[in-house]
mmCIF file of C-alpha atoms in Angstrom:
data_model
loop_
_atom_site.group_PDB
_atom_site.id
_atom_site.type_symbol
_atom_site.label_atom_id
_atom_site.label_comp_id
_atom_site.label_asym_id
_atom_site.label_seq_id
_atom_site.Cartn_x
_atom_site.Cartn_y
_atom_site.Cartn_z
ATOM 1 C CA MET L 946 -38.706 87.985 61.319
ATOM 2 C CA ASN L 947 -41.017 90.474 59.659
ATOM 3 C CA ILE L 948 -38.553 91.711 56.994
ATOM 4 C CA ASP L 949 -37.172 89.778 54.183
ATOM 5 C CA ILE L 950 -33.333 89.459 54.544
ATOM 6 C CA PRO L 951 -31.470 88.368 51.245
ATOM 7 C CA GLU L 952 -29.754 84.973 51.621
ATOM 8 C CA GLY L 953 -26.198 85.435 52.943
ATOM 9 C CA LYS L 954 -26.730 88.886 54.445
ATOM 10 C CA ASP L 955 -26.683 89.687 58.107
ATOM 11 C CA ALA L 956 -30.083 90.995 59.178
ATOM 12 C CA ILE L 957 -28.795 93.896 61.342
ATOM 13 C CA GLU L 958 -26.158 95.119 58.732
ATOM 14 C CA TYR L 959 -28.644 94.793 55.926
ATOM 15 C CA VAL L 960 -31.619 96.712 57.731
ATOM 16 C CA TRP L 961 -29.445 99.235 59.449
ATOM 17 C CA GLY L 962 -26.854 99.736 56.607
ATOM 18 C CA GLU L 963 -28.087 98.720 53.223
ATOM 19 C CA MET L 964 -31.769 98.842 53.258
ATOM 20 C CA ILE L 965 -32.342 102.441 53.834
ATOM 21 C CA PRO L 966 -28.625 103.970 54.037
ATOM 22 C CA GLY L 967 -29.801 107.647 54.198
ATOM 23 C CA ILE L 968 -31.599 106.761 57.524
ATOM 24 C CA GLY L 969 -30.286 103.451 58.762
ATOM 25 C CA ILE L 970 -26.645 104.468 58.834
ATOM 26 C CA ALA L 971 -27.407 107.816 60.581
ATOM 27 C CA ALA L 972 -29.526 105.891 63.103
ATOM 28 C CA ALA L 973 -26.785 103.354 63.694
ATOM 29 C CA ASN L 974 -24.254 106.148 64.308
ATOM 30 C CA PHE L 975 -26.545 107.734 66.781
ATOM 31 C CA SER L 976 -26.972 104.411 68.519
ATOM 32 C CA MET L 977 -23.319 103.821 68.591
ATOM 33 C CA SER L 978 -22.607 107.326 69.880
ATOM 34 C CA VAL L 979 -24.678 106.710 73.062
ATOM 35 C CA TYR L 980 -22.024 104.083 73.935
ATOM 36 C CA ALA L 981 -19.005 105.757 72.735
ATOM 37 C CA HIS L 982 -19.572 109.257 74.084
ATOM 38 C CA THR L 983 -21.330 108.599 77.384
ATOM 39 C CA THR L 984 -20.330 110.467 80.561
ATOM 40 C CA LEU L 985 -22.599 108.602 82.854
ATOM 41 C CA GLY L 986 -21.620 106.175 85.242
ATOM 42 C CA LEU L 987 -21.905 102.481 84.148
ATOM 43 C CA ARG L 988 -24.619 101.610 86.732
ATOM 44 C CA GLU L 989 -26.971 104.345 86.005
ATOM 45 C CA PHE L 990 -26.318 104.003 82.172
ATOM 46 C CA GLU L 991 -27.167 100.359 82.413
ATOM 47 C CA ALA L 992 -30.045 100.749 84.853
ATOM 48 C CA ALA L 993 -31.813 103.058 82.289
ATOM 49 C CA ARG L 994 -30.757 100.852 79.303
ATOM 50 C CA LEU L 995 -32.084 97.578 80.872
ATOM 51 C CA ARG L 996 -35.321 99.180 82.001
ATOM 52 C CA ILE L 997 -36.026 100.157 78.406
ATOM 53 C CA ALA L 998 -35.050 96.794 77.241
ATOM 54 C CA GLN L 999 -37.380 95.195 79.884
ATOM 55 C CA ILE L 1000 -40.202 97.304 78.635
ATOM 56 C CA ASN L 1001 -39.437 96.969 74.821
ATOM 57 C CA GLY L 1002 -38.963 93.190 75.208
ATOM 58 C CA CYS L 1003 -35.998 93.387 72.967
ATOM 59 C CA MET L 1004 -34.235 89.894 73.354
ATOM 60 C CA PHE L 1005 -30.883 91.321 72.282
ATOM 61 C CA CYS L 1006 -31.067 94.334 74.382
ATOM 62 C CA LEU L 1007 -32.046 92.179 77.359
ATOM 63 C CA ASP L 1008 -29.082 89.865 76.929
ATOM 64 C CA TRP L 1009 -26.523 92.708 76.090
ATOM 65 C CA ARG L 1010 -24.471 94.173 79.030
ATOM 66 C CA THR L 1011 -22.415 97.278 78.421
ATOM 67 C CA GLU L 1012 -18.775 96.934 79.151
ATOM 68 C CA ARG L 1013 -16.684 99.747 80.097
ATOM 69 C CA ASP L 1014 -12.874 99.428 80.843
ATOM 70 C CA GLY L 1015 -13.401 95.656 81.264
ATOM 71 C CA ALA L 1016 -16.152 96.125 83.718
ATOM 72 C CA LYS L 1017 -19.792 95.136 83.528
ATOM 73 C CA VAL L 1018 -22.504 95.364 86.004
ATOM 74 C CA GLU L 1019 -23.197 92.175 88.228
ATOM 75 C CA GLU L 1020 -25.273 89.332 87.035
ATOM 76 C CA GLU L 1021 -28.152 90.139 89.389
ATOM 77 C CA PHE L 1022 -28.355 93.712 88.133
ATOM 78 C CA ALA L 1023 -31.175 93.112 85.651
ATOM 79 C CA ASP L 1024 -33.407 91.720 88.281
ATOM 80 C CA ALA L 1025 -32.673 94.697 90.579
ATOM 81 C CA VAL L 1026 -33.605 96.951 87.547
ATOM 82 C CA ALA L 1027 -36.969 95.248 87.281
ATOM 83 C CA HIS L 1028 -37.343 95.896 90.886
ATOM 84 C CA TRP L 1029 -35.904 99.321 91.104
ATOM 85 C CA ARG L 1030 -38.445 100.641 93.490
ATOM 86 C CA THR L 1031 -37.587 98.353 96.320
ATOM 87 C CA THR L 1032 -34.144 97.050 95.513
ATOM 88 C CA ASP L 1033 -31.317 97.931 98.131
ATOM 89 C CA ALA L 1034 -28.774 97.375 95.151
ATOM 90 C CA PHE L 1035 -29.038 100.993 93.870
ATOM 91 C CA ASP L 1036 -27.869 104.411 95.007
ATOM 92 C CA ASP L 1037 -30.086 107.475 94.355
ATOM 93 C CA ARG L 1038 -28.717 108.187 90.938
ATOM 94 C CA THR L 1039 -29.070 104.501 89.636
ATOM 95 C CA ARG L 1040 -32.599 104.294 91.044
ATOM 96 C CA LEU L 1041 -33.567 107.615 89.471
ATOM 97 C CA ALA L 1042 -32.137 106.411 86.098
ATOM 98 C CA ALA L 1043 -34.278 103.342 86.103
ATOM 99 C CA GLU L 1044 -37.397 105.465 87.117
ATOM 100 C CA TYR L 1045 -36.785 108.018 84.456
ATOM 101 C CA ALA L 1046 -36.366 105.323 81.749
ATOM 102 C CA GLU L 1047 -39.664 103.642 82.919
ATOM 103 C CA ARG L 1048 -41.633 107.047 83.149
ATOM 104 C CA TYR L 1049 -39.973 108.249 79.879
ATOM 105 C CA ALA L 1050 -41.163 105.145 77.935
ATOM 106 C CA LEU L 1051 -44.621 104.778 79.733
ATOM 107 C CA ASP L 1052 -45.764 108.141 81.179
ATOM 108 C CA HIS L 1053 -43.691 110.947 79.910
ATOM 109 C CA HIS L 1054 -46.526 113.297 80.557
ATOM 110 C CA GLY L 1055 -46.495 112.453 84.228
ATOM 111 C CA LEU L 1056 -42.952 113.718 84.751
ATOM 112 C CA ASP L 1057 -44.080 116.363 87.197
ATOM 113 C CA ASP L 1058 -42.256 119.060 89.297
ATOM 114 C CA GLU L 1059 -41.729 116.554 92.152
ATOM 115 C CA PHE L 1060 -39.874 114.121 89.748
ATOM 116 C CA TRP L 1061 -37.830 117.073 88.177
ATOM 117 C CA THR L 1062 -36.808 118.304 91.744
ATOM 118 C CA ARG L 1063 -35.403 114.943 92.601
ATOM 119 C CA MET L 1064 -33.765 114.544 89.004
ATOM 120 C CA THR L 1065 -32.022 117.892 89.276
ATOM 121 C CA ALA L 1066 -30.867 117.116 92.790
ATOM 122 C CA HIS L 1067 -28.796 114.187 91.427
ATOM 123 C CA TYR L 1068 -28.063 115.007 87.767
ATOM 124 C CA SER L 1069 -26.662 118.084 86.108
ATOM 125 C CA GLN L 1070 -28.499 119.446 83.040
ATOM 126 C CA PRO L 1071 -26.013 117.986 80.459
ATOM 127 C CA GLU L 1072 -26.347 114.609 82.284
ATOM 128 C CA ILE L 1073 -30.243 114.978 82.057
ATOM 129 C CA VAL L 1074 -30.057 115.722 78.290
ATOM 130 C CA GLU L 1075 -27.490 112.900 77.750
ATOM 131 C CA LEU L 1076 -29.608 110.381 79.683
ATOM 132 C CA SER L 1077 -32.760 111.531 77.851
ATOM 133 C CA MET L 1078 -31.133 111.163 74.306
ATOM 134 C CA SER L 1079 -29.661 107.720 75.312
ATOM 135 C CA ILE L 1080 -33.143 106.605 76.628
ATOM 136 C CA GLY L 1081 -34.808 107.768 73.403
ATOM 137 C CA SER L 1082 -32.331 105.863 71.354
ATOM 138 C CA TRP L 1083 -32.841 102.699 73.211
ATOM 139 C CA LEU L 1084 -36.585 103.206 73.247
ATOM 140 C CA ALA L 1085 -36.789 103.828 69.494
ATOM 141 C CA PHE L 1086 -34.163 101.255 68.161
ATOM 142 C CA GLY L 1087 -35.021 98.418 70.778
ATOM 143 C CA ARG L 1088 -38.650 98.620 69.534
ATOM 144 C CA LEU L 1089 -37.636 98.856 65.955
ATOM 145 C CA ASN L 1090 -35.517 95.735 66.308
ATOM 146 C CA HIS L 1091 -38.328 93.909 68.284
ATOM 147 C CA VAL L 1092 -41.111 94.998 65.939
ATOM 148 C CA LEU L 1093 -39.253 93.937 62.754
ATOM 149 C CA GLY L 1094 -38.085 90.714 64.454
ATOM 150 C CA LEU L 1095 -34.492 91.558 64.287
ATOM 151 C CA ASP L 1096 -33.756 91.125 67.937
ATOM 152 C CA THR L 1097 -34.193 87.321 67.644
ATOM 153 C CA VAL L 1098 -31.407 87.084 64.998
ATOM 154 C CA CYS L 1099 -28.965 89.464 66.575
ATOM 155 C CA ALA L 1100 -25.760 87.809 67.845
ATOM 156 C CA LEU L 1101 -23.809 89.152 70.689
ATOM 157 C CA PRO L 1102 -20.010 89.757 69.946
ATOM 158 C CA GLY L 1103 -17.937 86.648 70.653
ATOM 159 C CA ARG L 1104 -20.993 84.237 70.647
#
């Protein structure tokens, strides 16, 4: 870990809540809002989230699976996300979500007219903004957790 955590403190709660409360608490609220207020389907949401986790290398994010109404994506889903170009496990919206996440993280200047034509054929403008904000959250906060070493001390609920 690259940040000193006082003995007896939970690393995530300390860094995200106590250490810099004026920023950390707002960031945590934004991060939680992405999950609490999404209108995106679970598969497209998880395709984008997992692609960012794969790019960031955040151990916690790679292990996490979003649950919605008792449902999660299938166990093989993460492998399909890594192979989003060729998998037959995705519909057009799910494939586009994984592609958008990857290009947003690695080549945002390359999001050309051809991409936006495909994107707007499958997603409404509010959905595109929501997906963009979600990807931005995952990219920033997954990298923050990984860079600071927090992703190795996070514990999934119930584990």
